PDB file of C-alpha atoms in Angstrom:
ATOM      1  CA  UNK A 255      31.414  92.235 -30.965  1.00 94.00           C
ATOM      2  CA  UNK A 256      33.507  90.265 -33.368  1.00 94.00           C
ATOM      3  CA  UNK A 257      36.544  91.414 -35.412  1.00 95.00           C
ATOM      4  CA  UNK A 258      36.872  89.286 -38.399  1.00 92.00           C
ATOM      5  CA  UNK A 259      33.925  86.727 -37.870  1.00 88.00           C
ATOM      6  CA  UNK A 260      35.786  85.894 -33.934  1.00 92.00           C
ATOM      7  CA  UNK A 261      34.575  86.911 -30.740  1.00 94.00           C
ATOM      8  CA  UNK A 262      36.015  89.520 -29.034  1.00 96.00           C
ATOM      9  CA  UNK A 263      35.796  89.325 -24.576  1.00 96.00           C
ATOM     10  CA  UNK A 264      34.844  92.517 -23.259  1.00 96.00           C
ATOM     11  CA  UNK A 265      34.665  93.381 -19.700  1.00 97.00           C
ATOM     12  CA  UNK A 266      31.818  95.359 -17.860  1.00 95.00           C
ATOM     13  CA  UNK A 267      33.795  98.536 -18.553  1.00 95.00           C
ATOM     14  CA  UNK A 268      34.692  97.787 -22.154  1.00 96.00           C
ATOM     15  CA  UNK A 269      38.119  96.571 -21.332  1.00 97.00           C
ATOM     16  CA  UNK A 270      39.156  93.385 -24.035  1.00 97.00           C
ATOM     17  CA  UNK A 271      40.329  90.310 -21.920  1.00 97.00           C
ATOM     18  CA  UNK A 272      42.138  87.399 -22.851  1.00 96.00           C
ATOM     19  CA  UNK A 273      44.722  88.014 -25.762  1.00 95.00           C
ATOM     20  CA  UNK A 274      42.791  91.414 -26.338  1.00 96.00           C
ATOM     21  CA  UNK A 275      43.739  92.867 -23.223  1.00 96.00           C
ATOM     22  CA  UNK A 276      45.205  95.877 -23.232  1.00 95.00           C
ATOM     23  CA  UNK A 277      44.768  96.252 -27.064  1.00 95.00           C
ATOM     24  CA  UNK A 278      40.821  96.683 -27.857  1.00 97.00           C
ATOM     25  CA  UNK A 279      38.797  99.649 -25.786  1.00 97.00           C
ATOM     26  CA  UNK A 280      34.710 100.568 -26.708  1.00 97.00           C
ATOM     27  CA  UNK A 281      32.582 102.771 -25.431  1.00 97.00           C
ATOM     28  CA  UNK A 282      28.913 102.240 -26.862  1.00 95.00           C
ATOM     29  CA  UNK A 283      25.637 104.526 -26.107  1.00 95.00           C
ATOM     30  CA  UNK A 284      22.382 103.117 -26.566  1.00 90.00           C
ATOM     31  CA  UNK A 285      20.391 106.023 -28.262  1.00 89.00           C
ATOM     32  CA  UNK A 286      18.913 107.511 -25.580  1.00 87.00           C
ATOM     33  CA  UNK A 287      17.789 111.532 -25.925  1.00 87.00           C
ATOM     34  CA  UNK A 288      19.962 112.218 -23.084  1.00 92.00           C
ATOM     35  CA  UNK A 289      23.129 110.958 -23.827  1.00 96.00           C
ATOM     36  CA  UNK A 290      26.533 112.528 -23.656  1.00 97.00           C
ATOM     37  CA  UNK A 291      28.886 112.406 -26.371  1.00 97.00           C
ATOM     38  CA  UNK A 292      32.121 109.632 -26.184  1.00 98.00           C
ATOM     39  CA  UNK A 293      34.539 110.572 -23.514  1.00 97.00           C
ATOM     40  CA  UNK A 294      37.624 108.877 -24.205  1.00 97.00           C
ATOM     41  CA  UNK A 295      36.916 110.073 -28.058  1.00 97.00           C
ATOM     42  CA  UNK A 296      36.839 113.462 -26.773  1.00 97.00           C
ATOM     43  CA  UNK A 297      40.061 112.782 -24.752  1.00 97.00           C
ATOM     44  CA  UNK A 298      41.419 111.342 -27.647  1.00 96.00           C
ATOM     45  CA  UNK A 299      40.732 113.431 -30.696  1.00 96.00           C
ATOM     46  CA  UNK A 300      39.436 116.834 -28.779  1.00 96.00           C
ATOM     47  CA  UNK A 301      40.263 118.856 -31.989  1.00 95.00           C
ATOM     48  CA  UNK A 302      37.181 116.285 -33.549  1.00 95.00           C
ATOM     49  CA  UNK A 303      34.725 115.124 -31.379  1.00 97.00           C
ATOM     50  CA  UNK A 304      33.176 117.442 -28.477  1.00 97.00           C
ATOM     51  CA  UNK A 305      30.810 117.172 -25.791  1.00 97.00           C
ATOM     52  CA  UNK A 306      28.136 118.584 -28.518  1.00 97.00           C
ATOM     53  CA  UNK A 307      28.455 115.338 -30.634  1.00 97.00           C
ATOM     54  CA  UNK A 308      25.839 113.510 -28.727  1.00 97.00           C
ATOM     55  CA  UNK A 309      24.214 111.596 -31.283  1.00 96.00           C
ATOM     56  CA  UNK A 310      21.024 111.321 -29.473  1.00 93.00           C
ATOM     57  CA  UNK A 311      18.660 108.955 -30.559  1.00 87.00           C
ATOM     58  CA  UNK A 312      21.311 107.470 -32.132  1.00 89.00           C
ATOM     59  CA  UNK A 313      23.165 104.050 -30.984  1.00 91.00           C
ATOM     60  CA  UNK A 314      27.051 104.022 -31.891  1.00 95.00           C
ATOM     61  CA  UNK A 315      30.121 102.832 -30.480  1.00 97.00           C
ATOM     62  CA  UNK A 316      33.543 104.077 -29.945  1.00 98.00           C
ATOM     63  CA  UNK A 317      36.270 101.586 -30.296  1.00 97.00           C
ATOM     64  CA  UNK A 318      40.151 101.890 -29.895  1.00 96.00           C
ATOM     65  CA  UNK A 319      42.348  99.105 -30.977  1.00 96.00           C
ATOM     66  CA  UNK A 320      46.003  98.961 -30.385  1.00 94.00           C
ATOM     67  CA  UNK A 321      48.440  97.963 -33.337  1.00 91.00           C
ATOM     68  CA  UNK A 322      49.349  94.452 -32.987  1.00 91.00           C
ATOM     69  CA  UNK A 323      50.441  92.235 -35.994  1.00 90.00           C
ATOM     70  CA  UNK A 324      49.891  89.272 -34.527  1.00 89.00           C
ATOM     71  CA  UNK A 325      46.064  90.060 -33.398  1.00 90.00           C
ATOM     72  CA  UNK A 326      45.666  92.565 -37.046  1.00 91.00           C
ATOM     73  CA  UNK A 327      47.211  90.621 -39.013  1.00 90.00           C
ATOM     74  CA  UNK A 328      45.797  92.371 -42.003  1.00 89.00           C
ATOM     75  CA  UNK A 329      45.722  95.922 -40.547  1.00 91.00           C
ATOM     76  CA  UNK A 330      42.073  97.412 -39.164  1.00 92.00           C
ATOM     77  CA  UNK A 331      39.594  93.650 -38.813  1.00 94.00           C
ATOM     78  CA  UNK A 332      36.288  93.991 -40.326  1.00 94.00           C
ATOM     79  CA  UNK A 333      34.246  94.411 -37.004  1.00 95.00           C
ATOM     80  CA  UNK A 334      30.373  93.718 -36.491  1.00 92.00           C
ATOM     81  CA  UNK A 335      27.654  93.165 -33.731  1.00 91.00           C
ATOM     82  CA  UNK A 336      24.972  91.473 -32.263  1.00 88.00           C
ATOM     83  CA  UNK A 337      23.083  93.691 -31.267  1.00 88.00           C
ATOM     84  CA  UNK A 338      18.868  93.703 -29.064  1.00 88.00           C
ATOM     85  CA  UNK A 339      16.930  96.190 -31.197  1.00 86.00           C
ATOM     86  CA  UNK A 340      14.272  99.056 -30.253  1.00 86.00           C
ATOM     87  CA  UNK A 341      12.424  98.651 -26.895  1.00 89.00           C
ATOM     88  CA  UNK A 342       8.401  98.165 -27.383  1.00 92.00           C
ATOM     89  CA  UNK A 343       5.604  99.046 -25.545  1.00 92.00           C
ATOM     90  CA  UNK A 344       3.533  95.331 -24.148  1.00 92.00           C
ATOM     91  CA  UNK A 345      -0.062  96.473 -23.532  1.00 91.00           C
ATOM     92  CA  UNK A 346      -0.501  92.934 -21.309  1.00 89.00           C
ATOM     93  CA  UNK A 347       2.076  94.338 -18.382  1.00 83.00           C
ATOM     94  CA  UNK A 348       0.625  96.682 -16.298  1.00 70.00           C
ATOM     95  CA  UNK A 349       3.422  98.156 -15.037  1.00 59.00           C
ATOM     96  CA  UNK A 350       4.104  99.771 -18.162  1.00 60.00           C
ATOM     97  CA  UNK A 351       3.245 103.317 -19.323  1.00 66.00           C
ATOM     98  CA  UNK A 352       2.930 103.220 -22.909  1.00 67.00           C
ATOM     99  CA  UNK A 353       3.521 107.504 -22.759  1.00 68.00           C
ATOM    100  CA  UNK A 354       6.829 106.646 -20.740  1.00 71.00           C
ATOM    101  CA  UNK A 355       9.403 105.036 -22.656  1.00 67.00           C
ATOM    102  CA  UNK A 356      11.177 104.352 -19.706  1.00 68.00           C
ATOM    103  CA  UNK A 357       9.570 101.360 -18.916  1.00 74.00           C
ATOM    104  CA  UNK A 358       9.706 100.017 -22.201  1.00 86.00           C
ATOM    105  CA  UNK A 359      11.824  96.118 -22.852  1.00 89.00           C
ATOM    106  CA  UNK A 360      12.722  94.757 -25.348  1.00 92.00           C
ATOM    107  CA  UNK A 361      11.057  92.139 -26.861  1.00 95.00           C
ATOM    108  CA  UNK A 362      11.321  89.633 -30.627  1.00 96.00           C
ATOM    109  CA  UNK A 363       7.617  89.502 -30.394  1.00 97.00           C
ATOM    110  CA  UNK A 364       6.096  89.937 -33.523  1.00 98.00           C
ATOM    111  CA  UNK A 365       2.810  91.474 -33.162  1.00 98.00           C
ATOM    112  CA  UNK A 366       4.465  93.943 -30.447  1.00 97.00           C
ATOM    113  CA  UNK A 367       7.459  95.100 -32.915  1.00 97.00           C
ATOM    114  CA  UNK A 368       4.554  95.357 -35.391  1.00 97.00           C
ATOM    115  CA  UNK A 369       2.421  98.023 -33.310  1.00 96.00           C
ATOM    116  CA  UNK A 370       5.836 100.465 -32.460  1.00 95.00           C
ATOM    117  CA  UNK A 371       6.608 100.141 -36.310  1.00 96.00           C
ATOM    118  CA  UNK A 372       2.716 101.461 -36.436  1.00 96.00           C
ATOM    119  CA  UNK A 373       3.186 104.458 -33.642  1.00 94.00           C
ATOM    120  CA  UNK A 374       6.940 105.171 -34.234  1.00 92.00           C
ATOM    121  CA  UNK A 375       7.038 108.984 -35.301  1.00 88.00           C
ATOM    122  CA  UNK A 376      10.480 109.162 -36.236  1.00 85.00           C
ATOM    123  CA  UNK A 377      10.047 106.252 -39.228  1.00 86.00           C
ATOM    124  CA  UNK A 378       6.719 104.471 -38.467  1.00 90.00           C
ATOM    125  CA  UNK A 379       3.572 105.354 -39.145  1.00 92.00           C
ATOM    126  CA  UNK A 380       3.036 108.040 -36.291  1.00 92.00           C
ATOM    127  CA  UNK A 381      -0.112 106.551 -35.074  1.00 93.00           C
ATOM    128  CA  UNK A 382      -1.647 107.043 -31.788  1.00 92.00           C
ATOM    129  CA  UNK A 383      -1.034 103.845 -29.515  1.00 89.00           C
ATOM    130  CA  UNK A 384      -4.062 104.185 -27.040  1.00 86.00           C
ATOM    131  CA  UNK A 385      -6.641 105.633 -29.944  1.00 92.00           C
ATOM    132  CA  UNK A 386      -5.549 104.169 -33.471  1.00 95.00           C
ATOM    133  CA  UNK A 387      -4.197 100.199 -32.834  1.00 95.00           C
ATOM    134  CA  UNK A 388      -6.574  97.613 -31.377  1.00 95.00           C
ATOM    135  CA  UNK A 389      -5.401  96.880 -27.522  1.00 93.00           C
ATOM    136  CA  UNK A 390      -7.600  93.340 -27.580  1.00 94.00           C
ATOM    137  CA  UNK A 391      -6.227  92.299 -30.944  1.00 95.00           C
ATOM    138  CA  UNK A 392      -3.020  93.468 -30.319  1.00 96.00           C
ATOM    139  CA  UNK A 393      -2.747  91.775 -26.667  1.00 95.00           C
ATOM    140  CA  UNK A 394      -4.644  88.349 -28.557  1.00 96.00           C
ATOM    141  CA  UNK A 395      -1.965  88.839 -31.000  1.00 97.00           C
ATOM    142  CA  UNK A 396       1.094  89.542 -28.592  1.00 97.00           C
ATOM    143  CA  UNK A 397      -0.097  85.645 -27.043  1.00 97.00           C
ATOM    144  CA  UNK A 398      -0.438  84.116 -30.261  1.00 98.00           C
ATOM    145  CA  UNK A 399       3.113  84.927 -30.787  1.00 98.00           C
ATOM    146  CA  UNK A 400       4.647  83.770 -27.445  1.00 97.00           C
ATOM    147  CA  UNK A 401       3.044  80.107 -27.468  1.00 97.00           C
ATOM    148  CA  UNK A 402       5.440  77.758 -27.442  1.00 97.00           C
ATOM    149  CA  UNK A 403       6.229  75.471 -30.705  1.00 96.00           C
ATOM    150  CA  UNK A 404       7.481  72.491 -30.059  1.00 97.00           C
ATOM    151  CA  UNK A 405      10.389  71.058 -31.884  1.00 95.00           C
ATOM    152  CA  UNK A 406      11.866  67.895 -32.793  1.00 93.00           C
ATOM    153  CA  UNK A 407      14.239  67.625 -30.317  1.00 94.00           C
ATOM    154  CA  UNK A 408      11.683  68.458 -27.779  1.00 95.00           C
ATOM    155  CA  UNK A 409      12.585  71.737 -27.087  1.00 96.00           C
ATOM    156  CA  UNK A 410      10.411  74.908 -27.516  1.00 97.00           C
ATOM    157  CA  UNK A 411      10.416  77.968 -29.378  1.00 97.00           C
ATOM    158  CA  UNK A 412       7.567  81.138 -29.163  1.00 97.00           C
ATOM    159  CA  UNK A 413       5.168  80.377 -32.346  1.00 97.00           C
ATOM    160  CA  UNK A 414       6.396  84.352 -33.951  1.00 98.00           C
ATOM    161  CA  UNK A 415       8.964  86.540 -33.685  1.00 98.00           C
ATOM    162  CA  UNK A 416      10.550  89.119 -35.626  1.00 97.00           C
ATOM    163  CA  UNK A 417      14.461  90.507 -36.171  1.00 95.00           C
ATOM    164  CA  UNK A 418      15.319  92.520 -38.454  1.00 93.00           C
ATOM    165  CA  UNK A 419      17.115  95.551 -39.645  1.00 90.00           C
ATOM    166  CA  UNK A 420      16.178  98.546 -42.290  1.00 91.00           C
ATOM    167  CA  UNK A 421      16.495 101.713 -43.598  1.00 90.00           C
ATOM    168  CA  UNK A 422      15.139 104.133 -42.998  1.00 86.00           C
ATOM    169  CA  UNK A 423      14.648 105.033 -46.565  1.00 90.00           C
ATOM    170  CA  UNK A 424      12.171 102.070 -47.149  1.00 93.00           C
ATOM    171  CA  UNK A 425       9.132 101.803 -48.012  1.00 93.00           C
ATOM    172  CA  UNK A 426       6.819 101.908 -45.184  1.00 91.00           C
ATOM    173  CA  UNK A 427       4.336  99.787 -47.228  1.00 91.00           C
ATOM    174  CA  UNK A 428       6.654  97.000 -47.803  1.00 94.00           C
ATOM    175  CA  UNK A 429       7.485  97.137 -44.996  1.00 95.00           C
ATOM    176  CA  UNK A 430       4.509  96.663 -43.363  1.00 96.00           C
ATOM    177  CA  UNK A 431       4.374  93.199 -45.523  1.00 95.00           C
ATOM    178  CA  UNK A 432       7.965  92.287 -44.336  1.00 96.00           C
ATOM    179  CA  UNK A 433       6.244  92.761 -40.313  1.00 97.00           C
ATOM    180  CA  UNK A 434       3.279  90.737 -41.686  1.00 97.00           C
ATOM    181  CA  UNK A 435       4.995  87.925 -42.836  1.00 96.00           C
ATOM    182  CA  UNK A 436       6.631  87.542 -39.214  1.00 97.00           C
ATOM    183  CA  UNK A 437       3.945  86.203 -37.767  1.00 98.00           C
ATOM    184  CA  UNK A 438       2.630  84.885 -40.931  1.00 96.00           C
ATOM    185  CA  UNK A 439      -0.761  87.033 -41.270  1.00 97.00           C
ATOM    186  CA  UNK A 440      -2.179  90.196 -41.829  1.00 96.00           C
ATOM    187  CA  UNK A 441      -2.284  93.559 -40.398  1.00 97.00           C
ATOM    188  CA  UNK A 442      -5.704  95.660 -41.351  1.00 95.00           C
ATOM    189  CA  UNK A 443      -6.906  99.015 -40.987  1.00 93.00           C
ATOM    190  CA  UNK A 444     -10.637  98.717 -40.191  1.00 91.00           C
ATOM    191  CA  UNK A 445     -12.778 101.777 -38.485  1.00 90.00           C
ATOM    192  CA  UNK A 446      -9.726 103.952 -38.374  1.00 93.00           C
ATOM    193  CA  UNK A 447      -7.826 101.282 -36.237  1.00 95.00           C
ATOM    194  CA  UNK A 448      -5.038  98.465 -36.830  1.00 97.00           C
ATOM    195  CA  UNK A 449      -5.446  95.679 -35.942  1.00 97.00           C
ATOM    196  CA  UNK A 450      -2.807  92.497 -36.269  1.00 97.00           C
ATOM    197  CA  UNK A 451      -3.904  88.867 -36.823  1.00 97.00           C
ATOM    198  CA  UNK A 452      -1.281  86.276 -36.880  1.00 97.00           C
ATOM    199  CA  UNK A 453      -1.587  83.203 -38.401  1.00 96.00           C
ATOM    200  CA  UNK A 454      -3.391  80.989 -36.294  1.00 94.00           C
ATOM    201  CA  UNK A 455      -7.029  79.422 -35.989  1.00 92.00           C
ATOM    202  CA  UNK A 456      -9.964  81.673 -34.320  1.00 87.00           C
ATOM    203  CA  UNK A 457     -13.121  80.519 -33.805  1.00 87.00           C
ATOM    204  CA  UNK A 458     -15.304  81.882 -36.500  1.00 86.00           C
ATOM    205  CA  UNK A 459     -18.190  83.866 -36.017  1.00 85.00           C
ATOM    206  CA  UNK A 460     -21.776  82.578 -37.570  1.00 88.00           C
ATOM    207  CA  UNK A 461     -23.035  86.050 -39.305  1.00 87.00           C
ATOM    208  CA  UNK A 462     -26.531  86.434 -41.037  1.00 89.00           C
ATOM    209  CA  UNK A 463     -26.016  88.081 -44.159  1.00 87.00           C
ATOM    210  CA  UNK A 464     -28.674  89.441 -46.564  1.00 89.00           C
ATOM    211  CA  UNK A 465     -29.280  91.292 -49.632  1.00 87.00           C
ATOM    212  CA  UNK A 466     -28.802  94.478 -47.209  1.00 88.00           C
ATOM    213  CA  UNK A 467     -25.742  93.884 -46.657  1.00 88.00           C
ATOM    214  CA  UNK A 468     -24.099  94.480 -50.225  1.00 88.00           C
ATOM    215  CA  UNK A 469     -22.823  97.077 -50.780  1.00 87.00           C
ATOM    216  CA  UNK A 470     -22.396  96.509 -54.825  1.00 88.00           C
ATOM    217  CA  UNK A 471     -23.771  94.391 -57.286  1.00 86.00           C
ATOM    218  CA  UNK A 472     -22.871  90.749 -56.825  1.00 84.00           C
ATOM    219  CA  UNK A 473     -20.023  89.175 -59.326  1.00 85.00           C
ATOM    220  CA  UNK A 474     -19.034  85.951 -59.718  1.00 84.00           C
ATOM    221  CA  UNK A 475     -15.776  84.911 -60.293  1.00 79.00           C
ATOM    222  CA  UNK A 476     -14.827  81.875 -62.284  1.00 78.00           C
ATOM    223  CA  UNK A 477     -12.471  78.890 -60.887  1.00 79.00           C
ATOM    224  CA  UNK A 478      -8.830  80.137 -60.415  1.00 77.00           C
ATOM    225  CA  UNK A 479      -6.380  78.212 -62.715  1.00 79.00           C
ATOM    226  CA  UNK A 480      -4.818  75.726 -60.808  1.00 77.00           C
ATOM    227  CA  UNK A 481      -1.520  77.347 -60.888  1.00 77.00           C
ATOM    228  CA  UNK A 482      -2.733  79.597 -58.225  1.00 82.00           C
ATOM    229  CA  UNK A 483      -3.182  77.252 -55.532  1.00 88.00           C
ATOM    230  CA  UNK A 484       0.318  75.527 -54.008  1.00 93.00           C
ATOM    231  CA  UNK A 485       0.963  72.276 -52.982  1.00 94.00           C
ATOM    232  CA  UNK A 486       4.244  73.163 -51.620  1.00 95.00           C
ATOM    233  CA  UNK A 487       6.375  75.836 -49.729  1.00 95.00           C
ATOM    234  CA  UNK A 488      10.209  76.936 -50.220  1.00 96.00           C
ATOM    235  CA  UNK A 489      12.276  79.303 -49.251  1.00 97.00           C
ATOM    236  CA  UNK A 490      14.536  81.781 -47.080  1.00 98.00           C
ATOM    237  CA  UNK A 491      15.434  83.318 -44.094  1.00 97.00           C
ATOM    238  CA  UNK A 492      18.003  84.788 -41.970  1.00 96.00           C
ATOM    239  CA  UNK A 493      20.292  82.392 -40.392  1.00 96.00           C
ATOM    240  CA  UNK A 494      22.223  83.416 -37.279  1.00 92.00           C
ATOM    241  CA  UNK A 495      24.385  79.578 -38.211  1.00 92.00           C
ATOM    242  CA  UNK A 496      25.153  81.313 -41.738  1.00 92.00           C
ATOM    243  CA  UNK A 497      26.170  85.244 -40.659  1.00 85.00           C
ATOM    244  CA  UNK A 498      23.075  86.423 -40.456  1.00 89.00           C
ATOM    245  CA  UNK A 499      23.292  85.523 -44.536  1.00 93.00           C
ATOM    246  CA  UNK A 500      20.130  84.652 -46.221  1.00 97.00           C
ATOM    247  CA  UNK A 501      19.712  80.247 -46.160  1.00 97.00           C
ATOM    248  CA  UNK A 502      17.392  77.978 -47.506  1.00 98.00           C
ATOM    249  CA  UNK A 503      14.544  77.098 -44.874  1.00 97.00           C
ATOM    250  CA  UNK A 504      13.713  72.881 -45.476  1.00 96.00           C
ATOM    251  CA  UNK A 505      10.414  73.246 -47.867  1.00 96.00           C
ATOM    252  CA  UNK A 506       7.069  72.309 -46.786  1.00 94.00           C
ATOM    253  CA  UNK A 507       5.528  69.694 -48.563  1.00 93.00           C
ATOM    254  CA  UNK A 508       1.746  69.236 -48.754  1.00 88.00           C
ATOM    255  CA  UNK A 509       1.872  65.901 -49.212  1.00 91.00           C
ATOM    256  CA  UNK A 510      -1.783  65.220 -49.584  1.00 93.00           C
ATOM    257  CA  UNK A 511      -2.360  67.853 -51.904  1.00 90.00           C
ATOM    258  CA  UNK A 512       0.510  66.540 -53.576  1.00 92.00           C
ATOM    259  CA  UNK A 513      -1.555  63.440 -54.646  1.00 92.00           C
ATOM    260  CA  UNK A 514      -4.449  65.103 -55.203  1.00 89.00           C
ATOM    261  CA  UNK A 515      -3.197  67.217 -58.085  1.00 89.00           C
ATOM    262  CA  UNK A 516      -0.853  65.320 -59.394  1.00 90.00           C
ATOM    263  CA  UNK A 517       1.846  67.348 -59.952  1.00 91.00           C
ATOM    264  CA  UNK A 518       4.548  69.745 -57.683  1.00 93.00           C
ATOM    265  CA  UNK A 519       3.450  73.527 -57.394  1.00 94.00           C
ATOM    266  CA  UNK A 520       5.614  75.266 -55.607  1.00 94.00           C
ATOM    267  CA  UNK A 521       4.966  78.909 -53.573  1.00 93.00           C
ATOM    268  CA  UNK A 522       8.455  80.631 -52.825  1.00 95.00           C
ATOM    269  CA  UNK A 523       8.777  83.038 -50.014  1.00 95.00           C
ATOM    270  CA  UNK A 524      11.527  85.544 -48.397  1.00 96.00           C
ATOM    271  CA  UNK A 525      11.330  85.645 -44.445  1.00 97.00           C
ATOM    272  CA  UNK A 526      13.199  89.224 -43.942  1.00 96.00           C
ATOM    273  CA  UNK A 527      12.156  89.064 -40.170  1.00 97.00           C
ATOM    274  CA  UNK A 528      12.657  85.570 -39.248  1.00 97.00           C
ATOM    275  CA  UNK A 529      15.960  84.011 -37.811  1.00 97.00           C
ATOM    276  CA  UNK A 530      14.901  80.254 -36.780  1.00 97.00           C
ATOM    277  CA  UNK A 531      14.699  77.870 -39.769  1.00 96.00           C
ATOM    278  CA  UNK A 532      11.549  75.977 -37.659  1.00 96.00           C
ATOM    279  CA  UNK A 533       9.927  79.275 -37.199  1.00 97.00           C
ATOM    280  CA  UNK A 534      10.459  79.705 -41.582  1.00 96.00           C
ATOM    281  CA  UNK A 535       8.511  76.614 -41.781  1.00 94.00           C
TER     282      UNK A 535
END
């Protein structure tokens, strides 16, 4: 928790330490279906909050601050959070139940925060885990995303993940692209099942294909303009160093294509999911 951009110490019981002790009191619940409504807020303003207002399935946190000039300077501070998001369901641990939520964990991997978008009946897609989403592309997808990169100072970083935060009131299509462009691929619909493909090289299979196969009259396209093909990359992310603010991301530069056509072509993209500027790239 942070009250104008600085960190606020917190103990265990949601006691602040240091110069906010004995000025700066929370009580957060986590969104569970069982919760109880906000003790101390019912101790404190009985005539407004009760034991009814649970707010399950809803996360929230009760805070009481104690007037200080010297620590609120300019009266209430703005006050924000970092904050884990929605436990997933990881089809590669056994020890999970996908039908008990209890065993859920949180994870930043891509292709899992993907599939719960996909199955989520309260804002996703409502599909059925075990029936309707891929297990061995989703569980070839979940390793994709954990490889580690490595970086230029050595250290490593899992190839995909994804953080981010949305309304409710979105687009689900979009946001399907937003989850897509986490890992940097695609997410399809084939047979009546989804299935997610990061970016990353398969082995490709050798089909036979014949006449039989069409299922319309062959076209043929003409060469695209050259405008449609890139020789560069640009663009944004979230940046945890900025405030969680969208930043610049350094561009990619295809350097060889650069000199084979000539001239600078760039592709711009927005990374709504993606928080490390080595990850953008």
């Amino acid at each position: 928790m942070y009250f104008d951009g600085v960190l606020v110490d917190l103990d265990s019981s949601g006691n602040g330490l240091g110069q906010w002790a004995g000025r700066v009191y929370i009580e957060k619940n986590l969104g569970t279906a069982g919760q109880a409504a906000f003790p101390s807020l019912i101790q404190d303003a009985p005539t407004i909050w009760t034991e009814d207002h649970r707010q399950r399935g809803r996360a929230g946190v009760y805070i009481r601050l104690g007037f200080n000039e010297q620590l609120f300077p300019n009266g209430q501070p703005n006050i924000t959070f970092d904050v884990k998001g929605k436990k997933v369901f990881d089809p590669r641990d056994g020890a999970q139940s996908q039908g008990d939520s209890s065993t859920w964990t949180y994870s930043s991997n891509a292709a899992l925060v993907h599939a719960d978008y996909i199955t989520d009946s309260n804002f996703g897609f409502s599909s059925q885990y075990t029936s309707e989403v891929n297990q061995v592309a989703l569980i070839a997808a979940a390793n994709v995303c954990d490889e580690d990169v490595t970086l230029a100072d050595a250290s490593t970083e899992n190839r995909y993940e994804c953080h981010t935060v949305f309304e409710t009131s979105e687009d689900r299509h979009n946001l399907m692209e937003q989850f897509c462009g986490a890992y940097a691929g695609w997410c399809t619909d084939t047979g009546g099942q989804f299935l997610i493909f990061p970016g990353a090289y398969r082995t490709p299979s050798t089909p036979t294909l014949t006449i039989d196969d069409m299922l319309s009259p062959i076209s043929i396209r003409r060469l695209a303009s050259v405008r449609e093909f890139p020789n560069g990359c640009k663009g944004t992310f979230i940046s945890p160093d900025h405030n969680w603010q969208w930043t610049d991301f350094p561009p990619v530069l295809g350097t060889a294509y650069l000199a084979s056509d000539g001239e600078r072509r760039w592709k711009d993209i927005k990374l709504p999911c993606t928080t490390s500027s080595p990850m953008a790239q």
